């Protein structure tokens, strides 16, 4: 799948973001090794700590459908610019896509691609 297509699936997923507290809507789309794709959005809660990020929503949807090897994840946000994943999402990416990469679209429209291992060097391992 082309990066553009994965980004547009993330943009579609962002439309379902539930972010009444921060107003910061995020969308993600994860590509699995079998070619399947899962979208996700952030889901906030009045008890803020119960909020789920878009990236983990997408990854957990894939994993709960039996997928274990994820290749690529697209992230978009209301900023229409690059939004880097939070630390907890990086650790979850390391679990299911340690050799994978993250793609994000700059304001200019250019898509950048960064390895998960570059986003989370020296990741925690059991
Ligand atoms: N958020 C994400 O969905 N992904 C990230 O990587 C960082 C933050 C969401 C969580 C919360 O709903 C809002 O952005 C503001 O933190």
CSV table of N, CA, C and O and ligand atoms in Angstrom, one decimal:
chain,number,residue,atom,x,y,z
A,1,UNK,N,0.8,-1.2,0.0
A,1,UNK,CA,0.0,0.0,0.0
A,1,UNK,C,0.9,1.3,0.0
A,1,UNK,O,1.9,1.3,0.7
A,2,UNK,N,0.4,2.2,-0.7
A,2,UNK,CA,1.2,3.5,-0.8
A,2,UNK,C,1.0,4.3,0.5
A,2,UNK,O,0.0,4.3,1.1
A,3,UNK,N,2.0,5.1,0.8
A,3,UNK,CA,2.0,5.9,2.0
A,3,UNK,C,0.8,6.9,2.0
A,3,UNK,O,0.1,7.1,3.0
A,4,UNK,N,0.5,7.4,0.8
A,4,UNK,CA,-0.6,8.4,0.6
A,4,UNK,C,-1.9,7.8,1.0
A,4,UNK,O,-2.8,8.4,1.7
A,5,UNK,N,-2.1,6.5,0.7
A,5,UNK,CA,-3.4,5.8,0.9
A,5,UNK,C,-3.5,5.6,2.4
A,5,UNK,O,-4.6,5.7,3.0
A,6,UNK,N,-2.4,5.2,3.1
A,6,UNK,CA,-2.4,4.9,4.5
A,6,UNK,C,-2.7,6.2,5.3
A,6,UNK,O,-3.5,6.2,6.2
A,7,UNK,N,-2.2,7.3,4.8
A,7,UNK,CA,-2.4,8.6,5.4
A,7,UNK,C,-3.9,9.0,5.3
A,7,UNK,O,-4.6,9.4,6.2
A,8,UNK,N,-4.5,8.7,4.1
A,8,UNK,CA,-5.9,9.1,3.9
A,8,UNK,C,-6.8,8.2,4.8
A,8,UNK,O,-7.9,8.7,5.2
A,9,UNK,N,-6.4,6.9,5.0
A,9,UNK,CA,-7.2,6.1,5.9
A,9,UNK,C,-7.2,6.7,7.4
A,9,UNK,O,-8.1,6.7,8.1
A,10,UNK,N,-6.0,7.1,7.7
A,10,UNK,CA,-5.8,7.8,9.1
A,10,UNK,C,-6.7,9.0,9.2
A,10,UNK,O,-7.3,9.3,10.2
A,11,UNK,N,-6.7,9.8,8.1
A,11,UNK,CA,-7.5,11.0,8.1
A,11,UNK,C,-9.0,10.7,8.2
A,11,UNK,O,-9.7,11.4,8.9
A,12,UNK,N,-9.4,9.6,7.6
A,12,UNK,CA,-10.8,9.2,7.7
A,12,UNK,C,-11.1,8.8,9.2
A,12,UNK,O,-12.1,9.1,9.7
A,13,UNK,N,-10.2,8.0,9.8
A,13,UNK,CA,-10.3,7.6,11.1
A,13,UNK,C,-10.4,8.8,12.1
A,13,UNK,O,-11.1,8.7,13.1
A,14,UNK,N,-9.7,9.8,11.8
A,14,UNK,CA,-9.6,11.0,12.7
A,14,UNK,C,-11.0,11.7,12.8
A,14,UNK,O,-11.3,12.3,13.8
A,15,UNK,N,-11.8,11.5,11.8
A,15,UNK,CA,-13.2,12.1,11.8
A,15,UNK,C,-14.0,11.5,13.0
A,15,UNK,O,-14.9,12.1,13.5
A,16,UNK,N,-13.6,10.3,13.5
A,16,UNK,CA,-14.4,9.7,14.6
A,16,UNK,C,-13.7,10.0,15.9
A,16,UNK,O,-14.2,9.5,17.0
A,17,UNK,N,-12.7,10.8,15.9
A,17,UNK,CA,-12.0,11.1,17.2
A,17,UNK,C,-13.0,11.7,18.2
A,17,UNK,O,-13.8,12.6,17.8
A,18,UNK,N,-12.9,11.3,19.4
A,18,UNK,CA,-13.7,11.8,20.5
A,18,UNK,C,-12.8,12.6,21.4
A,18,UNK,O,-12.1,12.0,22.2
A,19,UNK,N,-12.7,13.9,21.2
A,19,UNK,CA,-11.8,14.7,21.9
A,19,UNK,C,-12.4,16.0,22.4
A,19,UNK,O,-12.0,17.1,22.1
A,20,UNK,N,-13.5,15.9,23.2
A,20,UNK,CA,-14.2,17.1,23.7
A,20,UNK,C,-13.4,17.9,24.7
A,20,UNK,O,-13.7,19.1,24.9
A,21,UNK,N,-12.4,17.3,25.3
A,21,UNK,CA,-11.6,18.0,26.4
A,21,UNK,C,-10.4,18.8,25.8
A,21,UNK,O,-10.3,20.0,26.0
A,22,UNK,N,-9.6,18.1,25.0
A,22,UNK,CA,-8.4,18.7,24.5
A,22,UNK,C,-8.7,19.4,23.1
A,22,UNK,O,-8.0,20.3,22.7
A,23,UNK,N,-9.8,18.9,22.4
A,23,UNK,CA,-10.1,19.4,21.1
A,23,UNK,C,-9.0,19.0,20.1
A,23,UNK,O,-8.9,19.4,19.0
A,24,UNK,N,-8.0,18.1,20.6
A,24,UNK,CA,-6.9,17.7,19.7
A,24,UNK,C,-7.2,16.4,19.1
A,24,UNK,O,-7.0,15.3,19.7
A,25,UNK,N,-7.8,16.4,17.9
A,25,UNK,CA,-8.2,15.1,17.2
A,25,UNK,C,-7.0,14.5,16.5
A,25,UNK,O,-6.2,15.2,15.9
A,26,UNK,N,-6.9,13.2,16.7
A,26,UNK,CA,-5.8,12.4,16.1
A,26,UNK,C,-6.4,11.2,15.4
A,26,UNK,O,-7.3,10.6,15.8
A,27,UNK,N,-5.7,10.9,14.3
A,27,UNK,CA,-6.1,9.6,13.6
A,27,UNK,C,-4.9,8.8,13.3
A,27,UNK,O,-3.8,9.3,13.1
A,28,UNK,N,-5.1,7.5,13.1
A,28,UNK,CA,-4.0,6.6,12.8
A,28,UNK,C,-4.5,5.5,11.9
A,28,UNK,O,-5.7,5.2,11.9
A,29,UNK,N,-3.6,4.9,11.2
A,29,UNK,CA,-3.9,3.7,10.4
A,29,UNK,C,-2.7,2.8,10.4
A,29,UNK,O,-1.6,3.3,10.1
A,30,UNK,N,-2.9,1.5,10.7
A,30,UNK,CA,-1.8,0.6,10.8
A,30,UNK,C,-1.9,-0.4,9.7
A,30,UNK,O,-3.0,-1.0,9.4
A,31,UNK,N,-0.8,-0.7,9.0
A,31,UNK,CA,-0.7,-1.7,8.0
A,31,UNK,C,0.0,-2.9,8.5
A,31,UNK,O,1.1,-2.9,9.0
A,32,UNK,N,-0.7,-4.1,8.4
A,32,UNK,CA,-0.2,-5.4,8.9
A,32,UNK,C,0.6,-6.1,7.8
A,32,UNK,O,0.5,-5.8,6.6
A,33,UNK,N,1.3,-7.1,8.2
A,33,UNK,CA,2.2,-7.8,7.3
A,33,UNK,C,1.3,-8.6,6.2
A,33,UNK,O,1.8,-9.0,5.2
A,34,UNK,N,0.1,-8.9,6.5
A,34,UNK,CA,-0.8,-9.6,5.5
A,34,UNK,C,-1.5,-8.6,4.6
A,34,UNK,O,-2.4,-9.0,3.9
A,35,UNK,N,-1.2,-7.3,4.8
A,35,UNK,CA,-1.8,-6.3,3.9
A,35,UNK,C,-3.1,-5.7,4.5
A,35,UNK,O,-3.6,-4.7,3.9
A,36,UNK,N,-3.6,-6.2,5.6
A,36,UNK,CA,-4.8,-5.6,6.2
A,36,UNK,C,-4.5,-4.3,6.9
A,36,UNK,O,-3.3,-4.0,7.3
A,37,UNK,N,-5.5,-3.4,7.0
A,37,UNK,CA,-5.3,-2.1,7.6
A,37,UNK,C,-6.4,-1.8,8.6
A,37,UNK,O,-7.5,-2.2,8.4
A,38,UNK,N,-6.0,-1.2,9.7
A,38,UNK,CA,-6.9,-0.9,10.8
A,38,UNK,C,-6.7,0.6,11.1
A,38,UNK,O,-5.6,1.1,11.3
A,39,UNK,N,-7.8,1.3,11.2
A,39,UNK,CA,-7.8,2.7,11.5
A,39,UNK,C,-8.1,2.9,13.0
A,39,UNK,O,-8.7,2.0,13.6
A,40,UNK,N,-7.7,4.1,13.5
A,40,UNK,CA,-8.0,4.3,14.9
A,40,UNK,C,-8.1,5.8,15.2
A,40,UNK,O,-7.5,6.6,14.4
A,41,UNK,N,-8.7,6.2,16.3
A,41,UNK,CA,-8.8,7.6,16.6
A,41,UNK,C,-8.5,7.7,18.1
A,41,UNK,O,-8.6,6.7,18.8
A,42,UNK,N,-8.3,9.0,18.6
A,42,UNK,CA,-8.2,9.1,20.1
A,42,UNK,C,-9.6,9.2,20.7
A,42,UNK,O,-10.5,9.6,20.1
A,43,UNK,N,-9.7,8.6,21.9
A,43,UNK,CA,-10.9,8.5,22.6
A,43,UNK,C,-10.7,9.0,24.0
A,43,UNK,O,-10.1,8.3,24.8
A,44,UNK,N,-11.2,10.2,24.3
A,44,UNK,CA,-10.9,10.8,25.6
A,44,UNK,C,-12.0,10.4,26.6
A,44,UNK,O,-13.0,9.8,26.3
A,45,UNK,N,-11.7,10.8,27.8
A,45,UNK,CA,-12.6,10.5,28.9
A,45,UNK,C,-12.6,11.6,30.0
A,45,UNK,O,-11.5,12.3,30.1
A,46,UNK,N,-13.7,11.8,30.6
A,46,UNK,CA,-13.8,12.9,31.7
A,46,UNK,C,-12.8,12.6,32.8
A,46,UNK,O,-12.3,13.5,33.4
A,47,UNK,N,-12.4,11.3,33.0
A,47,UNK,CA,-11.3,11.0,33.8
A,47,UNK,C,-10.1,10.9,32.9
A,47,UNK,O,-9.9,9.8,32.2
A,48,UNK,N,-9.4,12.0,32.8
A,48,UNK,CA,-8.4,12.1,31.7
A,48,UNK,C,-7.5,10.9,31.5
A,48,UNK,O,-7.1,10.6,30.3
A,49,UNK,N,-7.1,10.3,32.6
A,49,UNK,CA,-6.1,9.2,32.4
A,49,UNK,C,-6.7,8.0,31.7
A,49,UNK,O,-5.9,7.1,31.3
A,50,UNK,N,-8.0,7.9,31.5
A,50,UNK,CA,-8.6,6.8,30.8
A,50,UNK,C,-8.6,7.0,29.3
A,50,UNK,O,-9.1,6.2,28.6
A,51,UNK,N,-8.0,8.2,28.9
A,51,UNK,CA,-8.0,8.5,27.4
A,51,UNK,C,-7.1,7.5,26.7
A,51,UNK,O,-6.1,7.0,27.2
A,52,UNK,N,-7.5,7.1,25.5
A,52,UNK,CA,-6.7,6.3,24.6
A,52,UNK,C,-6.3,7.0,23.4
A,52,UNK,O,-7.1,7.7,22.7
A,53,UNK,N,-5.0,6.9,23.0
A,53,UNK,CA,-4.5,7.5,21.8
A,53,UNK,C,-4.9,6.8,20.6
A,53,UNK,O,-5.2,5.7,20.6
A,54,UNK,N,-4.9,7.6,19.5
A,54,UNK,CA,-5.3,7.1,18.2
A,54,UNK,C,-4.4,5.9,17.7
A,54,UNK,O,-4.9,4.9,17.2
A,55,UNK,N,-3.1,6.0,18.0
A,55,UNK,CA,-2.2,5.0,17.5
A,55,UNK,C,-2.5,3.6,18.2
A,55,UNK,O,-2.5,2.6,17.6
A,56,UNK,N,-2.7,3.7,19.6
A,56,UNK,CA,-2.9,2.5,20.3
A,56,UNK,C,-4.3,1.9,20.0
A,56,UNK,O,-4.5,0.7,19.9
A,57,UNK,N,-5.3,2.8,19.7
A,57,UNK,CA,-6.6,2.3,19.2
A,57,UNK,C,-6.4,1.4,18.0
A,57,UNK,O,-6.9,0.3,17.9
A,58,UNK,N,-5.7,2.0,17.0
A,58,UNK,CA,-5.4,1.2,15.7
A,58,UNK,C,-4.7,-0.1,16.0
A,58,UNK,O,-5.0,-1.1,15.4
A,59,UNK,N,-3.6,0.0,16.7
A,59,UNK,CA,-2.7,-1.1,17.0
A,59,UNK,C,-3.5,-2.2,17.7
A,59,UNK,O,-3.5,-3.4,17.4
A,60,UNK,N,-4.3,-1.8,18.7
A,60,UNK,CA,-5.0,-2.8,19.5
A,60,UNK,C,-6.2,-3.4,18.7
A,60,UNK,O,-6.5,-4.6,18.9
A,61,UNK,N,-6.7,-2.6,17.8
A,61,UNK,CA,-7.7,-3.2,16.9
A,61,UNK,C,-7.1,-4.4,16.1
A,61,UNK,O,-7.7,-5.4,15.9
A,62,UNK,N,-5.9,-4.1,15.5
A,62,UNK,CA,-5.2,-5.1,14.7
A,62,UNK,C,-4.9,-6.3,15.6
A,62,UNK,O,-5.2,-7.5,15.2
A,63,UNK,N,-4.3,-6.1,16.7
A,63,UNK,CA,-3.9,-7.2,17.6
A,63,UNK,C,-5.0,-8.0,18.0
A,63,UNK,O,-5.0,-9.3,18.1
A,64,UNK,N,-6.2,-7.4,18.3
A,64,UNK,CA,-7.3,-8.1,18.8
A,64,UNK,C,-8.0,-8.9,17.7
A,64,UNK,O,-8.8,-9.8,18.0
A,65,UNK,N,-7.6,-8.6,16.5
A,65,UNK,CA,-8.1,-9.4,15.3
A,65,UNK,C,-7.1,-10.5,15.0
A,65,UNK,O,-7.1,-11.1,13.9
A,66,UNK,N,-6.1,-10.7,15.8
A,66,UNK,CA,-5.1,-11.8,15.6
A,66,UNK,C,-3.8,-11.4,14.9
A,66,UNK,O,-2.9,-12.2,14.7
A,67,UNK,N,-3.7,-10.1,14.5
A,67,UNK,CA,-2.5,-9.7,13.8
A,67,UNK,C,-1.4,-9.5,14.8
A,67,UNK,O,-1.6,-9.0,15.9
A,68,UNK,N,-0.2,-9.9,14.5
A,68,UNK,CA,1.0,-9.8,15.4
A,68,UNK,C,2.1,-9.0,14.8
A,68,UNK,O,3.0,-8.6,15.5
A,69,UNK,N,2.2,-9.0,13.5
A,69,UNK,CA,3.3,-8.3,12.8
A,69,UNK,C,2.8,-7.1,12.1
A,69,UNK,O,2.1,-7.2,11.1
A,70,UNK,N,3.1,-5.9,12.6
A,70,UNK,CA,2.7,-4.7,12.0
A,70,UNK,C,3.8,-4.0,11.3
A,70,UNK,O,5.0,-4.1,11.8
A,71,UNK,N,3.6,-3.4,10.1
A,71,UNK,CA,4.7,-2.9,9.3
A,71,UNK,C,4.8,-1.4,9.4
A,71,UNK,O,5.9,-0.8,9.4
A,72,UNK,N,3.7,-0.7,9.3
A,72,UNK,CA,3.7,0.7,9.2
A,72,UNK,C,2.5,1.4,9.8
A,72,UNK,O,1.4,0.8,9.8
A,73,UNK,N,2.7,2.6,10.4
A,73,UNK,CA,1.6,3.3,11.0
A,73,UNK,C,1.6,4.7,10.6
A,73,UNK,O,2.7,5.4,10.6
A,74,UNK,N,0.5,5.2,10.1
A,74,UNK,CA,0.3,6.6,9.7
A,74,UNK,C,-0.3,7.3,10.8
A,74,UNK,O,-1.2,6.8,11.5
A,75,UNK,N,0.1,8.6,11.1
A,75,UNK,CA,-0.4,9.4,12.2
A,75,UNK,C,-0.8,10.8,11.6
A,75,UNK,O,0.1,11.4,10.9
A,76,UNK,N,-2.0,11.2,11.8
A,76,UNK,CA,-2.4,12.6,11.4
A,76,UNK,C,-3.1,13.3,12.6
A,76,UNK,O,-3.6,12.6,13.5
A,77,UNK,N,-3.2,14.6,12.6
A,77,UNK,CA,-3.9,15.3,13.6
A,77,UNK,C,-4.5,16.6,13.1
A,77,UNK,O,-4.3,16.9,11.9
A,78,UNK,N,-5.3,17.2,14.0
A,78,UNK,CA,-5.9,18.5,13.5
A,78,UNK,C,-4.9,19.5,13.1
A,78,UNK,O,-5.3,20.5,12.4
A,79,UNK,N,-3.7,19.4,13.5
A,79,UNK,CA,-2.7,20.4,13.2
A,79,UNK,C,-2.4,20.5,11.7
A,79,UNK,O,-1.8,21.4,11.2
A,80,UNK,N,-2.8,19.4,11.0
A,80,UNK,CA,-2.4,19.2,9.6
A,80,UNK,C,-0.9,19.3,9.4
A,80,UNK,O,-0.4,19.7,8.3
A,81,UNK,N,-0.2,19.0,10.4
A,81,UNK,CA,1.3,18.9,10.4
A,81,UNK,C,1.7,17.7,11.1
A,81,UNK,O,0.9,16.9,11.7
A,82,UNK,N,3.0,17.4,11.2
A,82,UNK,CA,3.6,16.3,11.8
A,82,UNK,C,3.2,16.3,13.3
A,82,UNK,O,3.4,17.2,14.0
A,83,UNK,N,2.6,15.1,13.8
A,83,UNK,CA,2.4,14.9,15.2
A,83,UNK,C,3.1,13.7,15.6
A,83,UNK,O,2.7,12.6,15.1
A,84,UNK,N,4.1,13.8,16.4
A,84,UNK,CA,4.8,12.6,16.8
A,84,UNK,C,4.1,11.8,17.9
A,84,UNK,O,3.4,12.4,18.7
A,85,UNK,N,4.2,10.5,17.9
A,85,UNK,CA,3.5,9.6,18.9
A,85,UNK,C,4.1,9.8,20.3
A,85,UNK,O,5.3,10.1,20.5
A,86,UNK,N,3.2,9.7,21.3
A,86,UNK,CA,3.6,9.8,22.7
A,86,UNK,C,4.5,8.6,23.1
A,86,UNK,O,4.6,7.6,22.3
A,87,UNK,N,5.1,8.7,24.2
A,87,UNK,CA,6.1,7.7,24.6
A,87,UNK,C,5.4,6.3,24.8
A,87,UNK,O,6.0,5.3,24.5
A,88,UNK,N,4.2,6.3,25.4
A,88,UNK,CA,3.5,5.0,25.6
A,88,UNK,C,3.2,4.3,24.3
A,88,UNK,O,3.4,3.1,24.1
A,89,UNK,N,2.8,5.1,23.3
A,89,UNK,CA,2.5,4.5,22.0
A,89,UNK,C,3.8,4.0,21.3
A,89,UNK,O,3.8,3.0,20.7
A,90,UNK,N,4.9,4.7,21.6
A,90,UNK,CA,6.2,4.2,21.0
A,90,UNK,C,6.5,2.9,21.6
A,90,UNK,O,7.0,2.0,20.9
A,91,UNK,N,6.3,2.7,22.9
A,91,UNK,CA,6.6,1.4,23.5
A,91,UNK,C,5.7,0.3,23.0
A,91,UNK,O,6.1,-0.8,22.8
A,92,UNK,N,4.4,0.6,22.7
A,92,UNK,CA,3.5,-0.4,22.1
A,92,UNK,C,3.9,-0.7,20.7
A,92,UNK,O,3.8,-1.8,20.3
A,93,UNK,N,4.4,0.3,20.0
A,93,UNK,CA,4.9,0.1,18.6
A,93,UNK,C,6.1,-0.9,18.6
A,93,UNK,O,6.2,-1.8,17.8
A,94,UNK,N,6.9,-0.6,19.6
A,94,UNK,CA,8.1,-1.5,19.8
A,94,UNK,C,7.7,-3.0,20.0
A,94,UNK,O,8.4,-3.9,19.6
A,95,UNK,N,6.6,-3.2,20.6
A,95,UNK,CA,6.1,-4.6,20.9
A,95,UNK,C,5.7,-5.3,19.6
A,95,UNK,O,5.9,-6.5,19.4
A,96,UNK,N,4.9,-4.6,18.7
A,96,UNK,CA,4.3,-5.2,17.6
A,96,UNK,C,4.9,-4.8,16.2
A,96,UNK,O,4.6,-5.5,15.2
A,97,UNK,N,5.8,-3.8,16.2
A,97,UNK,CA,6.4,-3.4,15.0
A,97,UNK,C,7.8,-2.8,15.2
A,97,UNK,O,8.1,-1.7,14.8
A,98,UNK,N,8.7,-3.6,15.9
A,98,UNK,CA,10.0,-3.1,16.2
A,98,UNK,C,10.8,-2.8,14.9
A,98,UNK,O,11.7,-1.9,15.0
A,99,UNK,N,10.5,-3.5,13.8
A,99,UNK,CA,11.2,-3.2,12.6
A,99,UNK,C,10.4,-2.3,11.7
A,99,UNK,O,10.7,-2.1,10.5
A,100,UNK,N,9.3,-1.8,12.2
A,100,UNK,CA,8.4,-1.0,11.4
A,100,UNK,C,8.7,0.5,11.4
A,100,UNK,O,9.7,0.9,11.9
A,101,UNK,N,7.8,1.3,10.7
A,101,UNK,CA,8.1,2.7,10.7
A,101,UNK,C,6.8,3.5,10.8
A,101,UNK,O,5.7,2.9,10.7
A,102,UNK,N,7.0,4.8,11.1
A,102,UNK,CA,5.8,5.7,11.3
A,102,UNK,C,5.9,6.7,10.1
A,102,UNK,O,6.9,7.2,9.8
A,103,UNK,N,4.7,6.9,9.6
A,103,UNK,CA,4.7,8.0,8.5
A,103,UNK,C,3.8,9.1,9.0
A,103,UNK,O,2.7,8.9,9.6
A,104,UNK,N,4.2,10.3,8.7
A,104,UNK,CA,3.5,11.5,9.0
A,104,UNK,C,3.6,12.5,7.9
A,104,UNK,O,4.6,12.6,7.2
A,105,UNK,N,2.5,13.4,7.8
A,105,UNK,CA,2.5,14.3,6.7
A,105,UNK,C,2.8,15.7,7.2
A,105,UNK,O,2.2,16.2,8.1
A,106,UNK,N,3.8,16.4,6.6
A,106,UNK,CA,4.1,17.7,6.9
A,106,UNK,C,3.1,18.7,6.3
A,106,UNK,O,2.4,18.3,5.4
A,107,UNK,N,3.1,19.9,6.8
A,107,UNK,CA,2.1,20.9,6.3
A,107,UNK,C,2.3,21.1,4.8
A,107,UNK,O,1.3,21.3,4.1
A,108,UNK,N,3.5,21.0,4.3
A,108,UNK,CA,3.8,21.1,2.9
A,108,UNK,C,3.2,20.0,2.0
A,108,UNK,O,3.1,20.1,0.8
A,109,UNK,N,2.8,18.9,2.7
A,109,UNK,CA,2.2,17.8,2.0
A,109,UNK,C,3.2,16.7,1.8
A,109,UNK,O,2.9,15.5,1.5
A,110,UNK,N,4.5,16.9,2.2
A,110,UNK,CA,5.5,15.9,2.1
A,110,UNK,C,5.3,14.9,3.2
A,110,UNK,O,5.0,15.3,4.4
A,111,UNK,N,5.4,13.6,2.9
A,111,UNK,CA,5.3,12.6,3.9
A,111,UNK,C,6.7,12.1,4.3
A,111,UNK,O,7.6,11.8,3.5
A,112,UNK,N,6.9,12.1,5.7
A,112,UNK,CA,8.1,11.7,6.2
A,112,UNK,C,7.9,10.3,6.9
A,112,UNK,O,6.9,10.0,7.3
A,113,UNK,N,9.0,9.6,6.8
A,113,UNK,CA,9.0,8.2,7.3
A,113,UNK,C,10.1,8.0,8.3
A,113,UNK,O,11.3,8.3,8.0
A,114,UNK,N,9.8,7.6,9.5
A,114,UNK,CA,10.8,7.4,10.6
A,114,UNK,C,10.7,6.0,11.2
A,114,UNK,O,9.6,5.5,11.5
A,115,UNK,N,11.8,5.4,11.4
A,115,UNK,CA,11.8,4.0,12.0
A,115,UNK,C,11.3,4.1,13.5
A,115,UNK,O,11.8,5.0,14.2
A,116,UNK,N,10.6,3.0,13.9
A,116,UNK,CA,10.2,2.9,15.3
A,116,UNK,C,11.4,2.9,16.2
A,116,UNK,O,11.5,3.5,17.2
A,117,UNK,N,12.5,2.2,15.7
A,117,UNK,CA,13.7,2.0,16.5
A,117,UNK,C,14.4,3.4,16.6
A,117,UNK,O,15.2,3.5,17.6
A,118,UNK,N,14.2,4.3,15.7
A,118,UNK,CA,14.8,5.6,15.9
A,118,UNK,C,14.0,6.5,16.8
A,118,UNK,O,14.5,7.4,17.5
A,119,UNK,N,12.7,6.2,16.9
A,119,UNK,CA,11.8,7.0,17.8
A,119,UNK,C,11.9,6.5,19.2
A,119,UNK,O,11.7,7.2,20.2
A,120,UNK,N,12.3,5.2,19.4
A,120,UNK,CA,12.4,4.7,20.8
A,120,UNK,C,13.7,3.8,20.9
A,120,UNK,O,13.6,2.6,20.9
A,121,UNK,N,14.9,4.5,20.9
A,121,UNK,CA,16.1,3.7,21.1
A,121,UNK,C,16.2,3.1,22.5
A,121,UNK,O,15.6,3.7,23.4
A,122,UNK,N,16.9,2.0,22.6
A,122,UNK,CA,17.0,1.4,23.9
A,122,UNK,C,15.7,1.1,24.6
A,122,UNK,O,15.5,1.4,25.8
A,123,UNK,N,14.7,0.6,23.8
A,123,UNK,CA,13.4,0.3,24.4
A,123,UNK,C,13.5,-0.7,25.5
A,123,UNK,O,14.3,-1.6,25.5
A,124,UNK,N,12.5,-0.6,26.4
A,124,UNK,CA,12.4,-1.6,27.4
A,124,UNK,C,12.0,-3.0,26.9
A,124,UNK,O,11.1,-3.1,26.1
A,125,UNK,N,12.7,-4.0,27.3
A,125,UNK,CA,12.4,-5.4,26.9
A,125,UNK,C,12.3,-6.3,28.1
A,125,UNK,O,13.2,-6.1,29.0
A,126,UNK,N,11.5,-7.2,28.2
A,126,UNK,CA,11.4,-8.2,29.3
A,126,UNK,C,12.4,-9.3,29.0
A,126,UNK,O,12.6,-9.7,27.9
B,1,LIG,N1,-2.9,11.8,21.5
B,1,LIG,C1,-2.9,10.8,20.6
B,1,LIG,O1,-4.0,10.3,20.1
B,1,LIG,N2,-1.7,10.3,20.2
B,1,LIG,C2,-0.5,10.8,20.6
B,1,LIG,O2,0.5,10.2,20.2
B,1,LIG,C3,-0.5,11.9,21.5
B,1,LIG,C4,-1.7,12.4,22.1
B,1,LIG,C5,-4.2,12.3,22.0
B,1,LIG,C6,-4.5,12.0,23.4
B,1,LIG,C7,-5.5,13.1,23.8
B,1,LIG,O3,-6.8,12.8,23.4
B,1,LIG,C8,-5.0,14.3,22.9
B,1,LIG,O4,-4.2,13.7,21.9
B,1,LIG,C9,-4.2,15.3,23.7
B,1,LIG,O5,-3.2,14.8,24.4
